[in-house]
mmCIF file of C-alpha atoms in Angstrom:
data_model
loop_
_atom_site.group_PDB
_atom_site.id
_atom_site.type_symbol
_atom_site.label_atom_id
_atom_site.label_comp_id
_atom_site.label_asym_id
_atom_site.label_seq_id
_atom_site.Cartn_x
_atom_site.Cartn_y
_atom_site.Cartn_z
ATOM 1 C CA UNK F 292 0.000 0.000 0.000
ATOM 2 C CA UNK F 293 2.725 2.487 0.202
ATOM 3 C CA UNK F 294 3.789 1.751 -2.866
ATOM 4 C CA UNK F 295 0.565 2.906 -4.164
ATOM 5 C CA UNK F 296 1.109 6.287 -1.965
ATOM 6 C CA UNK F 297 4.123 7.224 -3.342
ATOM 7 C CA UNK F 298 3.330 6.195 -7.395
ATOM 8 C CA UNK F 299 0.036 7.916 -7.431
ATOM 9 C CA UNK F 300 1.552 11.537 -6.664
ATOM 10 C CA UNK F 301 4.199 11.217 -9.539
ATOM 11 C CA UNK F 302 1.666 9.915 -11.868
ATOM 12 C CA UNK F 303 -0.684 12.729 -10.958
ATOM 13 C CA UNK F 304 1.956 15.118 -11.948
ATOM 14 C CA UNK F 305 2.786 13.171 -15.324
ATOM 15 C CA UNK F 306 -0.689 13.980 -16.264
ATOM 16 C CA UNK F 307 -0.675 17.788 -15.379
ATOM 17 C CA UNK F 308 2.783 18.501 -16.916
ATOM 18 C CA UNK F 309 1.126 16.857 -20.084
ATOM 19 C CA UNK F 310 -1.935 18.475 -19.796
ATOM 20 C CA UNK F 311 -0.509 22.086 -19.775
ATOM 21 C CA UNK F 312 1.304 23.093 -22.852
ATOM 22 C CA UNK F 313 3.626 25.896 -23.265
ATOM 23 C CA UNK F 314 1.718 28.632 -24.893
ATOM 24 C CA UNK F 315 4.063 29.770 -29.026
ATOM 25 C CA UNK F 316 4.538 33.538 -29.777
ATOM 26 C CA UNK F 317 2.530 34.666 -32.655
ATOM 27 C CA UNK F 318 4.323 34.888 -36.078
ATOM 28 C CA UNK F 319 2.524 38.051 -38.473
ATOM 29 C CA UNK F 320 2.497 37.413 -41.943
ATOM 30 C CA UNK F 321 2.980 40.855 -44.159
ATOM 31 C CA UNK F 322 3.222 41.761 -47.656
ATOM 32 C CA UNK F 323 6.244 44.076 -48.795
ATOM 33 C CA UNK F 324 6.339 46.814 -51.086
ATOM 34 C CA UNK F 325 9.144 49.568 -52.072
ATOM 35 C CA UNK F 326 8.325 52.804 -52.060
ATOM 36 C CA UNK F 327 8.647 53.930 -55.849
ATOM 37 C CA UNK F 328 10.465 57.351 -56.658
ATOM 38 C CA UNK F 329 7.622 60.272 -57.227
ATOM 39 C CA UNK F 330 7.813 62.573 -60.199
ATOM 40 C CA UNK F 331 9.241 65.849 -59.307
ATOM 41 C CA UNK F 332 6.508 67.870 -60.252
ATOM 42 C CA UNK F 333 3.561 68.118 -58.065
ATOM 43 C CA UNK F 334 -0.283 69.351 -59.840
ATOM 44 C CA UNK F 335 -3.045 71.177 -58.141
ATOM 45 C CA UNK F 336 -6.274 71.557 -59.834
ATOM 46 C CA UNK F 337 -9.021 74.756 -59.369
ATOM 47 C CA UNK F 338 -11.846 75.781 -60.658
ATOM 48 C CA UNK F 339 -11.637 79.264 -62.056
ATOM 49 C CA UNK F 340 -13.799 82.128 -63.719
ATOM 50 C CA UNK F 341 -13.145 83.324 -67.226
ATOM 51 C CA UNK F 342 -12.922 87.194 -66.851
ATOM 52 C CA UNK F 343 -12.370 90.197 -69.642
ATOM 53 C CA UNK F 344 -8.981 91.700 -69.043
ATOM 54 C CA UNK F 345 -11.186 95.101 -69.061
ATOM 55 C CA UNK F 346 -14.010 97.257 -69.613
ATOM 56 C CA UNK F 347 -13.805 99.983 -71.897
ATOM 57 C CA UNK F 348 -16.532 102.670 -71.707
ATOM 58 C CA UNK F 349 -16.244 104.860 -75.307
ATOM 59 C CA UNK F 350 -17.053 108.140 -75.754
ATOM 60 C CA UNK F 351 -16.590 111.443 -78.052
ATOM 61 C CA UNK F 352 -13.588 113.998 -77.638
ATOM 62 C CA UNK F 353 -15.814 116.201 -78.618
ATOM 63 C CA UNK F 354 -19.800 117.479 -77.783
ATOM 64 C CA UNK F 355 -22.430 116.740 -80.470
ATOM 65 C CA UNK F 356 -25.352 115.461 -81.283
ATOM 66 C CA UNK F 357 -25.136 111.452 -82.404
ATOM 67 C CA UNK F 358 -25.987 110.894 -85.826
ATOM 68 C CA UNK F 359 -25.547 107.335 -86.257
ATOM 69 C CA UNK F 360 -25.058 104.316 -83.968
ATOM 70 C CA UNK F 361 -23.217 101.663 -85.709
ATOM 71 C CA UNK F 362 -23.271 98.464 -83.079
ATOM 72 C CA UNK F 363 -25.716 97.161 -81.310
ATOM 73 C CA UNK F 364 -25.462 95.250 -77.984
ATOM 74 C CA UNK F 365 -23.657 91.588 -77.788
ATOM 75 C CA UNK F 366 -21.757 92.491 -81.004
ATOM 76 C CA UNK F 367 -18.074 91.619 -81.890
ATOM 77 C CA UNK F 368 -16.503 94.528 -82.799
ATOM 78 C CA UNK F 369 -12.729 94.446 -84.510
ATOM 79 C CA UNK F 370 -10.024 96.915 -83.443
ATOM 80 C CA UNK F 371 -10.525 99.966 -85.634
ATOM 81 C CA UNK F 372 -14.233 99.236 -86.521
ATOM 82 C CA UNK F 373 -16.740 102.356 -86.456
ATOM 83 C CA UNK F 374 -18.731 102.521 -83.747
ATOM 84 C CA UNK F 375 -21.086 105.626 -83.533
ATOM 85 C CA UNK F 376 -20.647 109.441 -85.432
ATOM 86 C CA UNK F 377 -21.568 112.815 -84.451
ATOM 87 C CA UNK F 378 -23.256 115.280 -86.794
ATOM 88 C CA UNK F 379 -20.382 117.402 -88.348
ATOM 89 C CA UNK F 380 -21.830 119.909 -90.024
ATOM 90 C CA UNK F 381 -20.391 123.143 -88.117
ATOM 91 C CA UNK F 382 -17.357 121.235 -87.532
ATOM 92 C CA UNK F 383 -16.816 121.104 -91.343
ATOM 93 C CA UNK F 384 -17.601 124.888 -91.727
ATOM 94 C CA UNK F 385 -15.130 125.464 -88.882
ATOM 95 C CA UNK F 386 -12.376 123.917 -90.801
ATOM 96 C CA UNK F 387 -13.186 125.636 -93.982
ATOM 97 C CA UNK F 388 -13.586 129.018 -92.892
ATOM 98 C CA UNK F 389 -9.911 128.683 -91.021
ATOM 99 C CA UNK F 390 -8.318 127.076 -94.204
ATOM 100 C CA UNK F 391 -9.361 129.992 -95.637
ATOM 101 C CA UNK F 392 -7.723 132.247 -93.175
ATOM 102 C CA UNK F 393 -4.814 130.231 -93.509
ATOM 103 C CA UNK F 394 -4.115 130.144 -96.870
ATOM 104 C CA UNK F 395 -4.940 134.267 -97.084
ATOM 105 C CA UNK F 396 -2.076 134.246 -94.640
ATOM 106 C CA UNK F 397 0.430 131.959 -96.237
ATOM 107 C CA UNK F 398 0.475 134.395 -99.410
ATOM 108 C CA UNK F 399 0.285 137.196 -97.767
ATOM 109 C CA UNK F 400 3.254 135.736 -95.750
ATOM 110 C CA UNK F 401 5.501 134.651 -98.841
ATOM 111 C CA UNK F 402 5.170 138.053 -100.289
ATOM 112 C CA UNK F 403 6.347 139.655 -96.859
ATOM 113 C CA UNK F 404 8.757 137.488 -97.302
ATOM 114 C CA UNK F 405 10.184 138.460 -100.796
ATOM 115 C CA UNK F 406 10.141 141.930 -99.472
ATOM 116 C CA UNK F 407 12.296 141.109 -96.600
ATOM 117 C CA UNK F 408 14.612 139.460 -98.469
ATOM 118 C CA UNK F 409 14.667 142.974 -100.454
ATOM 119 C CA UNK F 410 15.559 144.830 -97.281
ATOM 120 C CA UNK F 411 11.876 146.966 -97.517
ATOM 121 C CA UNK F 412 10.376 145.457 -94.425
ATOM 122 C CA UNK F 413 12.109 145.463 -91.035
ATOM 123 C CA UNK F 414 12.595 142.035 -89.342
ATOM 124 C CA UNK F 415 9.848 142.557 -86.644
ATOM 125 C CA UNK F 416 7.555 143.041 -89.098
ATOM 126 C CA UNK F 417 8.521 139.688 -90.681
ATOM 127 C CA UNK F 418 8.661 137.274 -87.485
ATOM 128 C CA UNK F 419 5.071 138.833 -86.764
ATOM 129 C CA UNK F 420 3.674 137.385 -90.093
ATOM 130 C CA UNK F 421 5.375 134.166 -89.541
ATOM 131 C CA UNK F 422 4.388 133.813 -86.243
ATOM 132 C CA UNK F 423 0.329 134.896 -87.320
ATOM 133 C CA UNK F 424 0.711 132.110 -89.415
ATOM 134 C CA UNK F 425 1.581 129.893 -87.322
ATOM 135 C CA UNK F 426 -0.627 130.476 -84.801
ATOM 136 C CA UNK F 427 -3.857 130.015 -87.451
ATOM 137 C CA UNK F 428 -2.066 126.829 -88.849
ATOM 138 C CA UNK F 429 -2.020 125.445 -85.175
ATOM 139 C CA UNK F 430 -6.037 126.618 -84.948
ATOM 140 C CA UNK F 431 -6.885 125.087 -88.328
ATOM 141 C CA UNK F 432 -5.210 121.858 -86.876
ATOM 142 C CA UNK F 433 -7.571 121.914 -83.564
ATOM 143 C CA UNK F 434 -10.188 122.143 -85.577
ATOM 144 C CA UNK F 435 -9.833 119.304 -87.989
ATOM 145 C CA UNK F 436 -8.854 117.465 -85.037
ATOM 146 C CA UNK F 437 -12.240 117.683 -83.606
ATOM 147 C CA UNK F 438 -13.991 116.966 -87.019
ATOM 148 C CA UNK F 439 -11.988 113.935 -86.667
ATOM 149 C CA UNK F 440 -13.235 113.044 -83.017
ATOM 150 C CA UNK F 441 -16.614 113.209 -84.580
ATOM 151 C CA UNK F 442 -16.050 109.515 -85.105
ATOM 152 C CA UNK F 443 -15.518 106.835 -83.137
ATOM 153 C CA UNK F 444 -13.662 103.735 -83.813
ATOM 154 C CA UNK F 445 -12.964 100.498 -81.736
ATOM 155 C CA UNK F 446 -9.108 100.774 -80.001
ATOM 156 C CA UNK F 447 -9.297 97.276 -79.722
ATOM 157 C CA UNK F 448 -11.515 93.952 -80.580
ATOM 158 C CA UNK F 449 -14.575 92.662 -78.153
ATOM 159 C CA UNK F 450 -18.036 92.872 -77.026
ATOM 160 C CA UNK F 451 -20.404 95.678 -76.959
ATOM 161 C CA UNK F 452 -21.631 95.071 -73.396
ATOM 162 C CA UNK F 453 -24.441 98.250 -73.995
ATOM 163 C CA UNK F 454 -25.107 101.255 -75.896
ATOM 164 C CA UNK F 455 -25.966 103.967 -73.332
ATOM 165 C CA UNK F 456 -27.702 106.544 -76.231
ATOM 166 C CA UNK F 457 -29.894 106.714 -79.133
ATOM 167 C CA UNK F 458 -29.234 108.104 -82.652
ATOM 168 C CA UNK F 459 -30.375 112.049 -82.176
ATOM 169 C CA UNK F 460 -29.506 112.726 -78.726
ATOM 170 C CA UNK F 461 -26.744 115.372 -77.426
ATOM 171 C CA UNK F 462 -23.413 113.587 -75.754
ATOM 172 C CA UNK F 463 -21.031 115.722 -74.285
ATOM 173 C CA UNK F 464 -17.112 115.062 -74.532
ATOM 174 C CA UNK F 465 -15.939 112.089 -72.509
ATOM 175 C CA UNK F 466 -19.741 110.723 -72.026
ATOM 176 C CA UNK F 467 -20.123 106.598 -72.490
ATOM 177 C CA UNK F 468 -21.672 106.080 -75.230
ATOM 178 C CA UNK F 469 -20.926 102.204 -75.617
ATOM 179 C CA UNK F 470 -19.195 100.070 -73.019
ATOM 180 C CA UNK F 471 -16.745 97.040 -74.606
ATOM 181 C CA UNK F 472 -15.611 94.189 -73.237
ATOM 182 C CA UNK F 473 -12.172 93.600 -74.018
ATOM 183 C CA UNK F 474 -11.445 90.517 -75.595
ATOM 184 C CA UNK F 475 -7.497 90.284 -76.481
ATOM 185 C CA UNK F 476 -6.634 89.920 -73.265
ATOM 186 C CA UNK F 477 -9.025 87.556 -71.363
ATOM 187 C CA UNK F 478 -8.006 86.147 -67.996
ATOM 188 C CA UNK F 479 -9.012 83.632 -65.419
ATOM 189 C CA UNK F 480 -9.715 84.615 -62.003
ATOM 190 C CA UNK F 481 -9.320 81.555 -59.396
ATOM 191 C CA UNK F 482 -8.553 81.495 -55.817
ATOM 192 C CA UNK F 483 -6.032 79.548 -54.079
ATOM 193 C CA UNK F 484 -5.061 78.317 -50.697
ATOM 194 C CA UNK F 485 -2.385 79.416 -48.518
ATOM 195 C CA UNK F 486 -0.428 76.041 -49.334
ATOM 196 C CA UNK F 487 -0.313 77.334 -53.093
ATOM 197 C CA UNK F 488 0.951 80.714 -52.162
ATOM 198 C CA UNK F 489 3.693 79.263 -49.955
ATOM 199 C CA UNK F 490 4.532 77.618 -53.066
ATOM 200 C CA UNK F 491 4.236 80.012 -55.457
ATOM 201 C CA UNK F 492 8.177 80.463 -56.387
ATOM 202 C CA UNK F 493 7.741 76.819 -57.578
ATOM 203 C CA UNK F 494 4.956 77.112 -60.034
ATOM 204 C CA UNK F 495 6.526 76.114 -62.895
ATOM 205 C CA UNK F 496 3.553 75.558 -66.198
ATOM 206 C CA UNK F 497 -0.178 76.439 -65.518
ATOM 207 C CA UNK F 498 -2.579 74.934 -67.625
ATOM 208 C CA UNK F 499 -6.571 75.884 -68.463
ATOM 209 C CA UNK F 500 -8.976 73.559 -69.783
ATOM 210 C CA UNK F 501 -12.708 73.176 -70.116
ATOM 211 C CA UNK F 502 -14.553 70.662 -67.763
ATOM 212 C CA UNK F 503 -14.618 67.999 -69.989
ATOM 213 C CA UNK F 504 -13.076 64.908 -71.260
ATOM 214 C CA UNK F 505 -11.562 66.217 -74.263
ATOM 215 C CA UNK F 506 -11.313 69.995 -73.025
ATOM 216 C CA UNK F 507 -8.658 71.501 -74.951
ATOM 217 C CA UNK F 508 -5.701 72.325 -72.687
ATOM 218 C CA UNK F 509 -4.363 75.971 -73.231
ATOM 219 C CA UNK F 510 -1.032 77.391 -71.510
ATOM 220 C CA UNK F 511 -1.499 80.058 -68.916
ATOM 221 C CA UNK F 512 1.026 82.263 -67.177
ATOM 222 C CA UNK F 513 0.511 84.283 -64.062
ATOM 223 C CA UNK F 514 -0.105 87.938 -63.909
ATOM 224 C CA UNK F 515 -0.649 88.634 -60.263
ATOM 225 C CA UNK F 516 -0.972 86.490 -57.228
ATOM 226 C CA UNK F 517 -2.379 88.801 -54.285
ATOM 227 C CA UNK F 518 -0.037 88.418 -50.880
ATOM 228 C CA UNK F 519 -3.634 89.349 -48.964
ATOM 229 C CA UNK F 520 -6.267 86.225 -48.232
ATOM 230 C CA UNK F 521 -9.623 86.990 -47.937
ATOM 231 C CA UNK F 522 -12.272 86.155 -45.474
ATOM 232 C CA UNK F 523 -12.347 82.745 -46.474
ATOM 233 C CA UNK F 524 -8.235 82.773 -46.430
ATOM 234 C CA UNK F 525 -8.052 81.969 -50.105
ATOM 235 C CA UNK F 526 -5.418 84.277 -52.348
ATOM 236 C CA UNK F 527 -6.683 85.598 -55.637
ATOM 237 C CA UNK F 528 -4.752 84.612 -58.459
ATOM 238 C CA UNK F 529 -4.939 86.119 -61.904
ATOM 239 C CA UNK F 530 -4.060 84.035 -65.180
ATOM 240 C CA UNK F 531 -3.707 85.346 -68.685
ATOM 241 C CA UNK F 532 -3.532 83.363 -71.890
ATOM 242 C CA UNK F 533 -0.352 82.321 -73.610
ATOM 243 C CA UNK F 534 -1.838 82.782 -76.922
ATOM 244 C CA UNK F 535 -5.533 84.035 -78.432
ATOM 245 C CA UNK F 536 -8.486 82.463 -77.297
ATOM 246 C CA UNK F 537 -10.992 81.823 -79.606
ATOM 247 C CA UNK F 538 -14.260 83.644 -79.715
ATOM 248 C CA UNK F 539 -16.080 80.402 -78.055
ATOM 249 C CA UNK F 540 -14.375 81.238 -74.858
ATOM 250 C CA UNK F 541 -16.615 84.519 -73.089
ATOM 251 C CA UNK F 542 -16.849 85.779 -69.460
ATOM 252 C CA UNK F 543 -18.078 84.073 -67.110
ATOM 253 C CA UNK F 544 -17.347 80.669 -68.159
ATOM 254 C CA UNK F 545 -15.914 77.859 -65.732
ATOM 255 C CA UNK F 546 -12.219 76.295 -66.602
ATOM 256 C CA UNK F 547 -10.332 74.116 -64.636
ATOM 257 C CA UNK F 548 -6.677 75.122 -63.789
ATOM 258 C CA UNK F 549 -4.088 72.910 -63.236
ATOM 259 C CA UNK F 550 -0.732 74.036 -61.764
ATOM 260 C CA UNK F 551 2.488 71.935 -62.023
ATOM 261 C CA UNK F 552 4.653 72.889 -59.028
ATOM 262 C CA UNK F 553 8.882 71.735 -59.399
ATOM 263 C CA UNK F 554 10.220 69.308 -57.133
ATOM 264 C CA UNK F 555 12.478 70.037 -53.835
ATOM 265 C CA UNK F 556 15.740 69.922 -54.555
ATOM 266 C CA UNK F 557 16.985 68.907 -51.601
ATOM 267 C CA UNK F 558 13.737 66.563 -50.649
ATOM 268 C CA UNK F 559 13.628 62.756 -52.527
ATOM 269 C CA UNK F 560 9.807 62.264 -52.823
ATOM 270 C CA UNK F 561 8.374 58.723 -53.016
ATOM 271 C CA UNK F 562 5.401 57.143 -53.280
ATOM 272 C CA UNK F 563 3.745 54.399 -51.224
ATOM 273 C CA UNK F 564 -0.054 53.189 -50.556
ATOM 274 C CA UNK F 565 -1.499 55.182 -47.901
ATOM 275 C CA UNK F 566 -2.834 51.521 -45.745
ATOM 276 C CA UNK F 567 1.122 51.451 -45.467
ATOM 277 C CA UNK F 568 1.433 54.509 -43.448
ATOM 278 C CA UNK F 569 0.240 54.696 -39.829
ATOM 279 C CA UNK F 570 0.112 57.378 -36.946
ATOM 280 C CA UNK F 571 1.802 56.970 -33.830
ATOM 281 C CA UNK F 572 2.336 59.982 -31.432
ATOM 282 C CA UNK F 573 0.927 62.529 -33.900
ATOM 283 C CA UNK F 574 3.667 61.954 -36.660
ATOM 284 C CA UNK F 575 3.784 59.314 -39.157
ATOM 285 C CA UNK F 576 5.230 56.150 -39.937
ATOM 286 C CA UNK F 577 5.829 53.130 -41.773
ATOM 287 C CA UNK F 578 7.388 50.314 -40.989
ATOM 288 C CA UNK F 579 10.692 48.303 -42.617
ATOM 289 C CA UNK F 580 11.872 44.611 -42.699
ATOM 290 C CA UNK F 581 15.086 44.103 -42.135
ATOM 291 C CA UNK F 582 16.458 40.935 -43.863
ATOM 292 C CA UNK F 583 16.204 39.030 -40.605
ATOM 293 C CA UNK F 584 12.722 39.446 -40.955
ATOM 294 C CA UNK F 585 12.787 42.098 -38.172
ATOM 295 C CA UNK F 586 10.527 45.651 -38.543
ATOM 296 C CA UNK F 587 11.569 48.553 -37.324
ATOM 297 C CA UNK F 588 9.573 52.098 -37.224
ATOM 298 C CA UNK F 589 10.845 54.508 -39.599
ATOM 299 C CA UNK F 590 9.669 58.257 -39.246
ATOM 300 C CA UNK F 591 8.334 60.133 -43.051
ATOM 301 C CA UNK F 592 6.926 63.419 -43.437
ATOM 302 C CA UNK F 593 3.489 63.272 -45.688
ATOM 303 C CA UNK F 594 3.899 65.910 -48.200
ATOM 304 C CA UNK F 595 0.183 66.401 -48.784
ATOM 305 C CA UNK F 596 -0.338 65.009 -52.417
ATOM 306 C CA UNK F 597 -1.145 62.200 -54.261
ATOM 307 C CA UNK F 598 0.190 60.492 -57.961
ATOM 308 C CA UNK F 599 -1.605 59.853 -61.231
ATOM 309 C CA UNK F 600 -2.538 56.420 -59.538
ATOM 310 C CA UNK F 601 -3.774 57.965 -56.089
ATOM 311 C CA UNK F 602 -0.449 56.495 -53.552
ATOM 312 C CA UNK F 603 0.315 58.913 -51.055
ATOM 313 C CA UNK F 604 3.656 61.281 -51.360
ATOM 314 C CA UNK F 605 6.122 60.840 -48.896
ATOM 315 C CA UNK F 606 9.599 62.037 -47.470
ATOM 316 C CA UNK F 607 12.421 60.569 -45.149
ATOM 317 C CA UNK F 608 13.203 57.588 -47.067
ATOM 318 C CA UNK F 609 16.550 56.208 -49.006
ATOM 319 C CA UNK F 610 14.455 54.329 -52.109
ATOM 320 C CA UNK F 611 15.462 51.445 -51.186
ATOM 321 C CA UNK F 612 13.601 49.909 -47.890
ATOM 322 C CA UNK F 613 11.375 47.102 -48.062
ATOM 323 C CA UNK F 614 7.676 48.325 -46.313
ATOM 324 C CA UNK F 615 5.199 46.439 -45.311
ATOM 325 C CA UNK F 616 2.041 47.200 -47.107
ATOM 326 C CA UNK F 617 -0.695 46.393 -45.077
ATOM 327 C CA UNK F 618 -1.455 45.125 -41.344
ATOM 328 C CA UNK F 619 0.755 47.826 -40.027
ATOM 329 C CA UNK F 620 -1.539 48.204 -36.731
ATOM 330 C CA UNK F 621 -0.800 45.161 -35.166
ATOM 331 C CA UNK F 622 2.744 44.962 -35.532
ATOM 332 C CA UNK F 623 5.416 46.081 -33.014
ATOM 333 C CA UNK F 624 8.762 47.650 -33.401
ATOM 334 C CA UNK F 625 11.741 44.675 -32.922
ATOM 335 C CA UNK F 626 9.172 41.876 -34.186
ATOM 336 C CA UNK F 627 10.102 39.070 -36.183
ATOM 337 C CA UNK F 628 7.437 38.539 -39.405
ATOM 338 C CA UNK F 629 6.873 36.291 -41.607
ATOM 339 C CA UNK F 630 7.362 37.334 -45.376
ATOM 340 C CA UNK F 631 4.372 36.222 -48.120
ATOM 341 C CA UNK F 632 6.038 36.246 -51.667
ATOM 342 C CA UNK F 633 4.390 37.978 -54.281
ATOM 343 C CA UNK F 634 2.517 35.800 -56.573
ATOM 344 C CA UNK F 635 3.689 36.045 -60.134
ATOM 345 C CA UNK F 636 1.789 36.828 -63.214
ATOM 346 C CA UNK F 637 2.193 33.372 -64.162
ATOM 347 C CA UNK F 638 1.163 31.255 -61.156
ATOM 348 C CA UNK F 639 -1.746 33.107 -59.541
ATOM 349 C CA UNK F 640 -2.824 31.898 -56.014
ATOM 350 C CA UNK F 641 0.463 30.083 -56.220
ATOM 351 C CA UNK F 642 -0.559 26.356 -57.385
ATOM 352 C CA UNK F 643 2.316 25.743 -59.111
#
């Protein structure tokens, strides 16, 4: 019987020692990726406001009564085209009865002349004739100047926004009598962000196209960038066109610009896919295998923008780490992981 005292005991602790496994460490499985060199050039797309370069109101040099209107409103007008008249009638008599006067003078002038030459008139008596004439050739100028500003012609090509008179009705000098939208040098309005204007010395192309599939793209370049935000802390940016516009494009349309920013110099951009990042202390990270399978946290700074194929732009790597591309949450820095191979194009799922 004390045999059977002392064997039970043991055997009892056989059984519990097999009973009571030691408990393996978890092994993660992760998939790799490299993070592939970015394109130096960033983009940034708006949506901007076709705008006329100006306004032009026209009007007469000169007071009169409008005698013909030659535009009407929403018409395209070509630098140099007529666009209204003034009734000249005393203007023409004004210039006839001083060319009159003039030429009078002129002979009258020539024969002093002949007589001074002859020593029979003093020279004061000349340099007053000379200077009479003068003075009437300066008035007969004035005066077919203002026959002349009797018309009015286009300075450049656009739009008659409106015609502010009628045919018959008095205008005086400087009045509006047609306002035109000037068309040579249309411009796009768009507002920007702040991160744009901190980045303005990098802008490098700008580019304008129509909302559309097939929108033509036109170059742009920048004719003023405002260094004041407004309430909404956006920065108004002008464009102009490279080259002409047709007449399809008019105010107030909608284009989309586009602006290519150049690369830091000194920064190596690179992109990965953003379920390969993670947050950890406010800062980001992503982590790298070592080739003893080990990961350790490496620190990048998110530069804010995305590639053609949406992966996420990042900084503070060599080029040539091995990240793991998904999982990243449940991994800790010094762990050992287990490496899945890529399946190849040619043995999908990996049955062969």
């Amino acid at each position: 019987m004390k045999q059977i005292y002392l064997i039970l005991p043991l055997a009892g602790l056989l059984l519990v020692g097999c009973g009571a496994p030691q408990q393996e460490d978890v092994v993660h499985s992760v998939l790799l990726t490299r993070p592939v060199p970015a394109h130096a050039e960033e983009t940034a797309s708006f949506s901007g406001i076709v705008r006329e370069a100006s306004e032009i109101s026209l009007g007469f040099k000169t007071p009169g009564q409008i005698e013909r209107i030659a535009v009407s409103e929403g018409d395209y007008v070509q630098q140099g085209q007529l666009i209204a008249t003034l009734d000249d009638a005393d203007y023409r008599l004004g210039v006839e009865a001083l060319q009159v006067q003039y030429d009078q003078l002129r002979d009258e002038v020539q024969r002093i002349e002949q007589l001074y030459k002859g020593k029979s008139v003093s020279t004061n008596e000349y340099e007053k004739a000379v200077a009479g004439l003068k003075q009437l050739r300066v008035q007969l100028q004035v005066n077919q100047n203002k026959l002349e500003y009797t018309r009015l012609y286009a300075p450049v090509a656009g739009y008659v926004r409106s015609v502010n008179f009628e045919e018959a009705e008095m205008v005086d000098a400087g009045t509006p009598v047609v306002t035109l939208l000037d068309v040579n040098g249309m411009e796009v309005e768009v507002d920007v962000p702040q991160s744009v204007y901190e980045r303005r010395e990098r802008i490098e192309r700008i580019t304008c196209r129509a909302f559309a599939p097939m929108g033509e793209e036109m170059p742009m370049k920048l004719l003023s960038l405002v260094p004041k935000a407004d309430a909404t802390q956006l920065y108004r940016m002008r464009l102009g066109f490279e080259r002409q516009p047709g007449q399809a494009l008019t105010a107030g349309m909608n284009r989309e610009v586009e602006l290519h920013f150049a690369g830091k110099d000194s920064v190596r951009l690179f992109a990965l896919p953003l379920r390969s990042l993670f947050q950890s202390e406010a800062e980001s990270y992503v982590w790298t295998v070592g080739q003893d399978s080990i990961i350790n946290k490496v620190k990048v700074h998110i530069e804010g923008t995305m590639d053609a194929e949406g992966r996420t732009l990042v900084s503070g790597l060599k080029g040539d780490e091995q990240i793991v591309r998904a999982g990243v949450h449940t991994l800790q820095e010094g762990e050992k992981v287990k490496v899945i191979p890529e399946d190849k194009e040619t043995n999908i799922g990996g049955l062969l």
